[in-house]
Amino acid sequence: MKSILNFPISKVLYNFGLMLLVFTICRLAFFLSNYNYFSDLNIGEILNIFSGGVKFDISALLYFNALYIIFALLPIKCRESKTYNNFLKWLYFLPNSIALFLNCADITYYPFSLRRTTCMIFTEFGNENNLPKIFATAMTEYWYITLFFVGIIIALIYLYKPIDKANKPIGQLKYLTSHTIILCISVYFCIIGIRGGFGVTVRPISIGNATQYCKKPSQAVLVLNTPFTMIHSLTKQPYPEVKYFGEEEVKEIFDPVKLGVRSEELGVKDTLLTHYNNVCVIILESFASEYTGGLGYTPFLDSLMAEGLSFKFSFANGKQSIDAMPSVLSSIPMMIEPFTTTAYASNDINSLATYLKPYGYRSAFFHGAPNGSIGIQAFINNAGFDQYYGLDEYPNKNDFDGTWAIWDEEYLQYMTTCLDTIPQPFVSAVFTSTSHHPFLYPERYKGKFKTGPHPMYECIGYTDYALKRFFETASKTDWYKNTLFV
């Protein structure tokens, strides 16, 4: 056991774990110092925030400790020399001291900004020529945070373990081989840690993913850490505020505000608010007008379009799956980049759920991919939905397609059973998954759907069939006739 603890990888994991503990202590200090802003949190919510924050801490610390980890694990025997260990200490303490300083500074700066500091601060203070004096004054005024910072650095110096003890001598080839393998495996897991997970459904975590672990967007600052927000805003540019016309000039050209007659004055009742109709929004992955219109790829959707209200012309508010939910549910189109990856992702936003909540509506969102996939759960939480149903909640994992999510047919059937349990009135939304690369659908339906110039066309046919099955099942429920389907 003692020999295992002497391995370089054991020392690296130990020293990295120290910084993880330090970041957790910083989060606790941030919470306690700014308790008035988070006094409505209960124990369960606090624990959820702190556990979610570990993912962001790991990601940020791997950025700051990348060089230390690589040089500490290089398969060279001089790692155990005093000179090399002094070099490793600098690689460890200098970046981590900067990361710790950023975290500590935000403990006191948060009440002024009400957000974690990003690289936009360099723009905000770009014209200041007395920044050293400002920092010196702040460190004196908030002396207790300065002592907190210095105390942690001293503790780290005392607890840090150098790679200074050799294991049982082994041959050069065996040493080189074994330690090269350890280095490669470590680099692989570092990449996973920086991304926040692995698998095709996982996008690298961003600032917006923090809202997945809290009830309110304002609480996301507890999940995040300042080094993470600084790193993830390095290349982000704030959207420029463009004004082509003055306010009065705009009104002369086009005034979007129209003052009409109240419906009560016309003797017309607002059926939505009188009868509390349910609302069910169905977002179909990768569907486009090129598949519809009697071409044989979407026979059921074509039949719906013939009976309901449809539009000949449509315009995309985004190009990727990640753009769909902000666009459809909150009227936030993709601009320079997907909304969920911008620094604005933790802002307070409205959605169908928040607008209908005052009228007694319960809200639920359904997506058969792993919870947290491409940041959807974080956005839905921020958008005010009461419940999120993902792969974690789905009862039969054998229905997983092997790549992305639960097959659309099974998942839409599952959705109907869930809606049976939600009190009316409700607003629900679902985002399907199967009509997506790698363009697979269940083997039992091979040859059933019309082929086209691309494998995508058969997937479209399958999802159209899954949609038909959903409506067949939903039509037998007590909420069907009282629901508006979009």
Coordinates of C-alpha atoms in Angstrom, one line a residue:
M1 CA 0.0 0.0 0.0
K2 CA 2.8 2.4 0.9
S3 CA 4.6 1.7 -2.4
I4 CA 1.4 2.6 -4.3
L5 CA 1.2 6.0 -2.6
N6 CA 4.7 6.7 -3.7
F7 CA 3.8 6.5 -7.4
P8 CA 3.8 9.8 -9.3
I9 CA 0.2 9.4 -10.3
S10 CA -0.8 9.0 -6.6
K11 CA 1.0 12.3 -5.7
V12 CA -0.7 14.0 -8.7
L13 CA -4.1 12.8 -7.7
Y14 CA -3.5 13.8 -4.1
N15 CA -2.3 17.4 -5.0
F16 CA -5.2 17.8 -7.5
G17 CA -7.6 16.6 -4.8
L18 CA -6.3 19.3 -2.5
M19 CA -7.3 22.0 -5.0
L20 CA -10.7 20.4 -5.4
L21 CA -11.2 20.6 -1.6
V22 CA -10.0 24.3 -1.7
F23 CA -12.5 25.1 -4.4
T24 CA -15.3 23.6 -2.3
I25 CA -14.2 25.6 0.7
C26 CA -14.2 28.7 -1.5
R27 CA -17.7 27.9 -2.7
L28 CA -18.8 27.6 1.0
A29 CA -17.1 30.9 1.8
F30 CA -18.8 32.5 -1.2
F31 CA -22.2 31.2 0.0
L32 CA -21.8 32.3 3.6
S33 CA -20.4 35.8 2.7
N34 CA -23.3 36.4 0.4
Y35 CA -26.0 34.5 2.3
N36 CA -28.6 37.2 2.0
Y37 CA -28.8 36.5 -1.7
F38 CA -29.4 32.8 -1.2
S39 CA -31.3 32.6 2.1
D40 CA -34.2 30.8 0.4
L41 CA -32.2 27.7 -0.3
N42 CA -32.9 24.5 1.7
I43 CA -30.3 21.9 2.6
G44 CA -31.2 19.6 -0.3
E45 CA -30.8 22.4 -2.8
I46 CA -27.5 23.5 -1.3
L47 CA -26.2 19.9 -1.5
N48 CA -27.3 19.7 -5.2
I49 CA -25.6 22.9 -6.0
F50 CA -22.3 21.9 -4.3
S51 CA -22.3 18.5 -5.9
G52 CA -23.0 20.0 -9.3
G53 CA -20.2 22.5 -8.7
V54 CA -17.6 19.8 -8.5
K55 CA -17.9 19.1 -12.2
F56 CA -17.1 22.8 -13.0
D57 CA -14.3 22.8 -10.4
I58 CA -12.7 19.7 -12.1
S59 CA -13.0 21.3 -15.5
A60 CA -11.4 24.6 -14.4
L61 CA -8.7 23.0 -12.3
L62 CA -7.7 20.7 -15.2
Y63 CA -7.1 23.8 -17.4
F64 CA -5.0 25.4 -14.7
N65 CA -3.1 22.2 -13.8
A66 CA -2.6 20.7 -17.3
L67 CA 1.1 21.5 -17.5
Y68 CA 1.7 20.3 -13.9
I69 CA 0.0 17.0 -14.6
I70 CA 1.8 16.4 -17.9
F71 CA 5.3 17.2 -16.6
A72 CA 4.7 15.3 -13.4
L73 CA 3.7 12.2 -15.3
L74 CA 6.4 12.3 -18.0
P75 CA 8.1 8.9 -18.1
I76 CA 11.5 10.3 -17.0
K77 CA 13.4 9.3 -13.9
C78 CA 14.7 12.8 -13.2
R79 CA 11.2 13.6 -11.9
E80 CA 12.4 12.5 -8.5
S81 CA 15.3 15.0 -8.4
K82 CA 15.2 18.1 -6.3
T83 CA 15.6 20.5 -9.2
Y84 CA 12.7 18.9 -11.2
N85 CA 10.5 18.9 -8.1
N86 CA 11.1 22.7 -7.6
F87 CA 10.1 23.1 -11.2
L88 CA 6.9 21.1 -10.6
K89 CA 6.1 23.2 -7.5
W90 CA 6.1 26.4 -9.6
L91 CA 3.8 24.7 -12.2
Y92 CA 1.5 23.8 -9.4
F93 CA 1.5 26.8 -7.1
L94 CA 1.6 29.6 -9.7
P95 CA -1.5 28.7 -11.7
N96 CA -3.4 27.5 -8.7
S97 CA -2.6 30.7 -6.8
I98 CA -4.1 32.7 -9.6
A99 CA -7.2 30.5 -9.7
L100 CA -7.6 30.8 -6.0
F101 CA -7.2 34.5 -6.1
L102 CA -9.9 34.8 -8.8
N103 CA -12.3 32.8 -6.6
C104 CA -11.5 34.8 -3.5
A105 CA -11.9 38.1 -5.3
D106 CA -15.4 37.2 -6.4
I107 CA -16.5 36.6 -2.8
T108 CA -16.4 40.3 -2.3
Y109 CA -17.1 41.5 -5.8
Y110 CA -20.3 39.6 -6.3
P111 CA -22.6 42.0 -4.4
F112 CA -21.5 44.7 -6.9
S113 CA -22.0 42.7 -10.1
L114 CA -24.4 39.9 -9.1
R115 CA -22.6 37.5 -11.4
R116 CA -19.4 35.6 -11.6
T117 CA -16.6 37.7 -13.1
T118 CA -15.8 37.0 -16.8
C119 CA -13.2 38.4 -19.2
M120 CA -15.6 41.2 -19.9
I121 CA -14.1 42.8 -16.8
F122 CA -11.1 43.8 -18.9
T123 CA -13.3 45.7 -21.2
E124 CA -15.2 47.3 -18.3
F125 CA -12.0 48.5 -16.6
G126 CA -10.0 48.9 -19.8
N127 CA -9.7 52.7 -19.4
E128 CA -8.7 52.7 -15.7
N129 CA -5.2 53.8 -15.0
N130 CA -5.3 53.2 -11.2
L131 CA -6.1 49.5 -11.0
P132 CA -3.1 48.7 -8.7
K133 CA -4.5 51.2 -6.2
I134 CA -8.0 49.9 -6.5
F135 CA -6.7 46.3 -5.8
A136 CA -4.6 47.4 -2.9
T137 CA -7.6 49.3 -1.4
A138 CA -9.9 46.3 -1.8
M139 CA -7.4 43.9 -0.2
T140 CA -7.1 46.2 2.8
E141 CA -10.8 46.8 3.1
Y142 CA -11.6 43.1 2.8
W143 CA -8.7 42.1 4.9
Y144 CA -10.5 38.9 6.1
I145 CA -10.6 37.6 2.5
T146 CA -6.9 38.4 2.1
L147 CA -6.2 36.4 5.2
F148 CA -8.4 33.6 3.9
F149 CA -6.4 33.6 0.7
V150 CA -3.0 33.7 2.4
G151 CA -4.1 31.0 4.9
I152 CA -5.1 28.6 2.1
I153 CA -1.8 29.1 0.3
I154 CA 0.2 28.4 3.5
A155 CA -1.9 25.2 4.1
L156 CA -1.3 24.1 0.5
I157 CA 2.5 24.6 0.9
Y158 CA 2.4 22.5 4.0
L159 CA 0.1 19.7 2.6
Y160 CA 1.7 19.5 -0.9
K161 CA 3.4 16.3 -1.7
P162 CA 6.4 16.3 -4.1
I163 CA 7.5 13.4 -6.3
D164 CA 10.6 12.7 -4.3
K165 CA 10.4 9.1 -3.2
A166 CA 11.5 6.4 -5.7
N167 CA 9.7 3.1 -5.9
K168 CA 11.4 -0.2 -6.2
P169 CA 13.9 0.1 -9.1
I170 CA 12.7 -1.4 -12.4
G171 CA 14.3 -1.8 -15.8
Q172 CA 14.4 1.2 -18.2
L173 CA 12.1 -0.3 -20.8
K174 CA 9.5 -1.5 -18.2
Y175 CA 9.7 2.0 -16.5
L176 CA 9.2 3.8 -19.8
T177 CA 6.3 1.5 -21.0
S178 CA 4.3 1.6 -17.7
H179 CA 4.6 5.3 -17.1
T180 CA 3.8 6.1 -20.7
I181 CA 0.6 4.2 -20.4
I182 CA -0.2 6.0 -17.2
L183 CA 0.4 9.3 -18.9
C184 CA -1.8 8.5 -21.9
I185 CA -4.7 7.3 -19.6
S186 CA -4.3 10.4 -17.5
V187 CA -4.5 12.7 -20.5
Y188 CA -7.7 10.9 -21.7
F189 CA -9.4 11.4 -18.4
C190 CA -8.2 15.0 -18.3
I191 CA -10.0 15.6 -21.6
I192 CA -13.2 14.0 -20.2
G193 CA -12.9 16.2 -17.0
I194 CA -12.5 19.4 -19.0
R195 CA -15.5 18.5 -21.2
G196 CA -17.6 17.6 -18.2
G197 CA -18.3 14.1 -19.3
F198 CA -17.8 11.7 -22.3
G199 CA -20.0 10.3 -25.1
V200 CA -21.5 11.7 -28.2
T201 CA -24.4 13.3 -26.3
V202 CA -22.1 15.4 -24.2
R203 CA -21.0 18.8 -25.4
P204 CA -18.2 20.6 -23.4
I205 CA -19.9 22.2 -20.4
S206 CA -20.3 25.9 -20.6
I207 CA -21.5 28.6 -18.2
G208 CA -25.1 28.0 -19.1
N209 CA -24.9 24.3 -17.9
A210 CA -24.8 25.6 -14.3
T211 CA -28.5 26.3 -14.2
Q212 CA -29.1 22.5 -14.4
Y213 CA -28.3 22.3 -10.7
C214 CA -30.3 25.1 -9.3
K215 CA -33.9 26.4 -9.1
K216 CA -33.2 30.0 -10.1
P217 CA -30.7 31.4 -12.7
S218 CA -29.4 33.7 -10.0
Q219 CA -28.2 30.7 -8.0
A220 CA -25.9 29.5 -10.8
V221 CA -23.1 31.6 -9.4
L222 CA -22.9 29.1 -6.6
V223 CA -22.4 26.2 -9.0
L224 CA -19.8 28.0 -11.0
N225 CA -16.3 29.1 -10.1
T226 CA -14.6 32.3 -11.3
P227 CA -11.7 30.5 -13.1
F228 CA -14.2 28.6 -15.1
T229 CA -16.2 31.7 -16.2
M230 CA -12.9 33.5 -17.0
I231 CA -11.7 30.6 -19.2
H232 CA -15.0 30.2 -21.0
S233 CA -15.3 33.9 -21.8
L234 CA -11.8 34.4 -23.2
T235 CA -13.0 34.2 -26.8
K236 CA -16.6 35.4 -26.2
Q237 CA -17.6 38.8 -27.5
P238 CA -20.6 40.6 -26.0
Y239 CA -23.4 41.2 -28.5
P240 CA -22.9 44.8 -29.7
E241 CA -25.8 47.2 -29.1
V242 CA -26.8 48.5 -32.5
K243 CA -29.0 51.5 -33.0
Y244 CA -29.8 52.4 -36.6
F245 CA -32.7 54.8 -35.8
G246 CA -33.8 57.0 -33.0
E247 CA -36.9 56.1 -30.9
E248 CA -39.2 58.6 -32.6
E249 CA -37.9 57.9 -36.1
V250 CA -38.6 54.2 -35.6
K251 CA -42.2 54.9 -34.6
E252 CA -42.7 56.9 -37.8
I253 CA -41.4 54.0 -39.9
F254 CA -43.0 51.1 -38.0
D255 CA -44.5 50.9 -34.5
P256 CA -44.9 47.3 -33.3
V257 CA -47.1 48.3 -30.4
K258 CA -50.8 48.1 -31.4
L259 CA -53.5 49.3 -29.0
G260 CA -56.6 47.2 -29.7
V261 CA -60.0 46.7 -28.1
R262 CA -60.3 44.4 -25.1
S263 CA -62.0 41.1 -26.0
E264 CA -64.5 41.6 -23.2
E265 CA -65.7 44.8 -24.8
L266 CA -66.5 42.8 -28.0
G267 CA -68.3 40.1 -26.0
V268 CA -65.6 37.5 -26.9
K269 CA -64.3 35.2 -24.1
D270 CA -60.6 34.2 -24.0
T271 CA -61.1 30.5 -24.4
L272 CA -57.5 29.7 -23.4
L273 CA -58.0 31.3 -20.0
T274 CA -61.6 30.3 -19.6
H275 CA -61.3 26.6 -20.3
Y276 CA -57.7 26.2 -19.3
N277 CA -56.7 24.2 -22.4
N278 CA -53.6 22.1 -22.2
V279 CA -50.7 22.9 -24.5
C280 CA -48.4 20.3 -26.0
V281 CA -45.5 21.4 -28.1
I282 CA -43.8 18.7 -30.2
I283 CA -40.3 19.6 -31.6
L284 CA -39.3 17.2 -34.3
E285 CA -35.5 16.7 -34.7
S286 CA -34.2 17.7 -38.1
F287 CA -37.6 17.8 -39.8
A288 CA -37.9 20.3 -42.7
S289 CA -40.4 21.3 -45.4
E290 CA -38.4 19.2 -47.9
Y291 CA -39.8 16.0 -46.4
T292 CA -43.5 17.1 -46.3
G293 CA -46.2 18.0 -48.8
G294 CA -47.4 14.6 -50.1
L295 CA -44.0 13.2 -51.0
G296 CA -44.6 10.0 -49.0
Y297 CA -42.0 10.6 -46.3
T298 CA -44.4 12.1 -43.7
P299 CA -47.9 10.8 -44.4
F300 CA -49.1 11.3 -40.9
L301 CA -47.7 14.8 -40.5
D302 CA -49.2 15.7 -43.9
S303 CA -52.6 14.6 -42.6
L304 CA -52.2 16.8 -39.5
M305 CA -51.2 19.8 -41.7
A306 CA -54.3 19.3 -43.8
E307 CA -56.6 19.4 -40.7
G308 CA -54.8 22.0 -38.6
L309 CA -53.2 25.4 -39.1
S310 CA -50.0 25.3 -41.1
F311 CA -47.8 27.7 -43.0
K312 CA -46.3 27.4 -46.5
F313 CA -43.2 29.4 -45.7
S314 CA -41.0 28.9 -42.6
F315 CA -37.8 30.4 -41.4
A316 CA -35.2 28.7 -39.2
N317 CA -34.2 30.4 -35.9
G318 CA -31.1 28.1 -35.7
K319 CA -29.1 25.5 -37.4
Q320 CA -28.4 23.0 -34.6
S321 CA -30.4 20.9 -32.2
I322 CA -29.1 23.1 -29.3
D323 CA -30.8 26.1 -30.9
A324 CA -34.3 24.5 -30.9
M325 CA -35.4 24.9 -27.3
P326 CA -34.5 28.6 -26.8
S327 CA -36.0 29.5 -30.2
V328 CA -39.3 27.5 -29.9
L329 CA -40.0 27.9 -26.2
S330 CA -38.5 31.3 -25.4
S331 CA -38.3 33.2 -28.7
I332 CA -34.5 33.5 -28.4
P333 CA -33.0 32.7 -31.8
M334 CA -29.4 31.7 -32.4
M335 CA -27.4 34.9 -33.1
I336 CA -23.6 34.7 -33.1
E337 CA -23.6 31.4 -31.3
P338 CA -26.1 29.1 -29.5
F339 CA -27.7 30.9 -26.6
T340 CA -27.0 28.2 -24.1
T341 CA -23.2 28.6 -24.7
T342 CA -23.2 32.4 -24.3
A343 CA -22.5 34.4 -21.1
Y344 CA -26.2 35.3 -21.2
A345 CA -27.3 31.7 -20.6
S346 CA -27.8 32.2 -16.9
N347 CA -29.9 35.4 -17.3
D348 CA -33.5 35.4 -16.2
I349 CA -35.6 34.5 -19.2
N350 CA -39.3 33.8 -20.0
S351 CA -40.8 30.9 -21.7
L352 CA -44.2 29.2 -22.4
A353 CA -43.9 27.7 -18.9
T354 CA -43.3 31.1 -17.1
Y355 CA -46.1 32.8 -19.0
L356 CA -48.7 30.2 -18.3
K357 CA -47.6 29.5 -14.7
P358 CA -49.7 32.4 -13.3
Y359 CA -52.8 30.8 -14.8
G360 CA -52.3 27.6 -12.9
Y361 CA -50.4 25.6 -15.5
R362 CA -48.0 22.8 -14.6
S363 CA -45.1 22.4 -17.0
A364 CA -43.0 19.4 -18.2
F365 CA -40.3 18.9 -20.7
F366 CA -39.4 15.5 -22.3
H367 CA -36.2 14.5 -24.1
G368 CA -35.1 10.8 -24.2
A369 CA -31.3 11.6 -24.2
P370 CA -29.1 11.3 -21.1
N371 CA -29.9 14.1 -18.7
G372 CA -27.7 17.1 -19.3
S373 CA -27.2 16.2 -23.0
I374 CA -26.1 19.3 -25.0
G375 CA -27.2 21.6 -22.2
I376 CA -31.0 21.0 -22.7
Q377 CA -31.8 20.2 -19.1
A378 CA -29.9 23.3 -17.9
F379 CA -31.9 25.6 -20.3
I380 CA -35.2 23.9 -19.4
N381 CA -34.6 24.5 -15.7
N382 CA -33.7 28.1 -16.4
A383 CA -36.8 28.4 -18.6
G384 CA -39.0 27.7 -15.6
F385 CA -40.4 24.2 -16.4
D386 CA -41.6 22.3 -13.3
Q387 CA -40.4 18.9 -14.4
Y388 CA -37.8 17.4 -16.7
Y389 CA -38.1 13.9 -18.0
G390 CA -34.9 12.5 -19.5
L391 CA -33.1 9.1 -19.9
D392 CA -32.6 8.9 -16.1
E393 CA -36.4 8.9 -15.6
Y394 CA -37.2 6.5 -18.4
P395 CA -38.0 3.0 -16.9
N396 CA -36.6 0.7 -19.6
K397 CA -33.0 1.5 -20.7
N398 CA -33.2 -1.4 -23.2
D399 CA -35.0 1.0 -25.5
F400 CA -31.9 3.2 -25.9
D401 CA -30.8 3.5 -29.5
G402 CA -27.2 2.9 -28.6
T403 CA -26.1 6.5 -29.6
W404 CA -28.3 9.3 -28.6
A405 CA -31.6 8.6 -26.9
I406 CA -34.6 6.4 -26.4
W407 CA -36.3 5.4 -29.7
D408 CA -39.0 8.0 -30.6
E409 CA -41.9 5.5 -30.7
E410 CA -41.2 4.2 -27.2
Y411 CA -40.4 7.6 -25.8
L412 CA -43.5 9.3 -27.1
Q413 CA -45.6 6.5 -25.7
Y414 CA -43.9 7.0 -22.3
M415 CA -44.7 10.7 -22.6
T416 CA -48.4 10.0 -22.8
T417 CA -48.3 7.9 -19.5
C418 CA -46.4 10.8 -17.8
L419 CA -49.0 13.4 -19.0
D420 CA -51.7 11.2 -17.5
T421 CA -50.2 11.9 -14.0
I422 CA -49.7 15.7 -14.4
P423 CA -52.6 17.8 -13.1
Q424 CA -54.4 19.9 -15.7
P425 CA -54.0 22.4 -17.1
F426 CA -50.5 21.6 -18.2
V427 CA -48.0 22.9 -20.8
S428 CA -45.6 20.2 -22.1
A429 CA -42.9 20.1 -24.7
V430 CA -41.0 17.2 -26.2
F431 CA -37.9 17.1 -28.4
T432 CA -37.6 13.9 -30.4
S433 CA -34.2 12.3 -31.2
T434 CA -34.2 9.4 -33.7
S435 CA -34.2 11.5 -36.9
H436 CA -30.5 12.4 -36.3
H437 CA -27.1 11.1 -37.3
P438 CA -26.2 8.2 -37.5
F439 CA -29.6 7.8 -39.1
L440 CA -30.7 4.6 -37.4
Y441 CA -34.1 3.3 -36.5
P442 CA -35.3 0.0 -35.0
E443 CA -34.5 -3.1 -37.0
R444 CA -38.1 -4.4 -36.8
Y445 CA -39.1 -1.6 -39.2
K446 CA -36.4 -2.1 -41.9
G447 CA -38.0 -1.7 -45.3
K448 CA -41.2 -0.2 -43.9
F449 CA -40.5 3.5 -44.7
K450 CA -39.9 5.2 -48.1
T451 CA -36.3 5.6 -49.0
G452 CA -34.7 8.7 -50.4
P453 CA -31.4 10.1 -51.6
H454 CA -30.1 10.0 -48.0
P455 CA -30.6 7.6 -45.1
M456 CA -32.2 10.5 -43.2
Y457 CA -35.4 10.0 -45.2
E458 CA -36.1 6.6 -43.6
C459 CA -35.5 8.1 -40.2
I460 CA -38.0 10.8 -41.0
G461 CA -40.5 8.2 -42.0
Y462 CA -40.0 6.3 -38.7
T463 CA -40.4 9.4 -36.5
D464 CA -43.5 10.3 -38.5
Y465 CA -44.9 6.8 -37.7
A466 CA -43.9 7.3 -34.0
L467 CA -45.9 10.6 -34.1
K468 CA -48.9 8.7 -35.5
R469 CA -48.7 6.1 -32.7
F470 CA -48.4 9.0 -30.1
F471 CA -51.6 10.6 -31.3
E472 CA -53.4 7.2 -31.4
T473 CA -52.5 6.6 -27.7
A474 CA -53.1 10.2 -26.7
S475 CA -56.6 10.3 -28.3
K476 CA -57.7 7.7 -25.7
T477 CA -56.8 9.9 -22.7
D478 CA -59.1 12.3 -20.9
W479 CA -56.8 15.3 -21.6
Y480 CA -56.6 14.9 -25.4
K481 CA -59.7 16.8 -26.5
N482 CA -58.7 19.6 -24.2
T483 CA -55.2 20.0 -25.6
L484 CA -53.7 22.3 -28.2
F485 CA -51.0 20.5 -30.1
V486 CA -48.2 22.5 -31.7

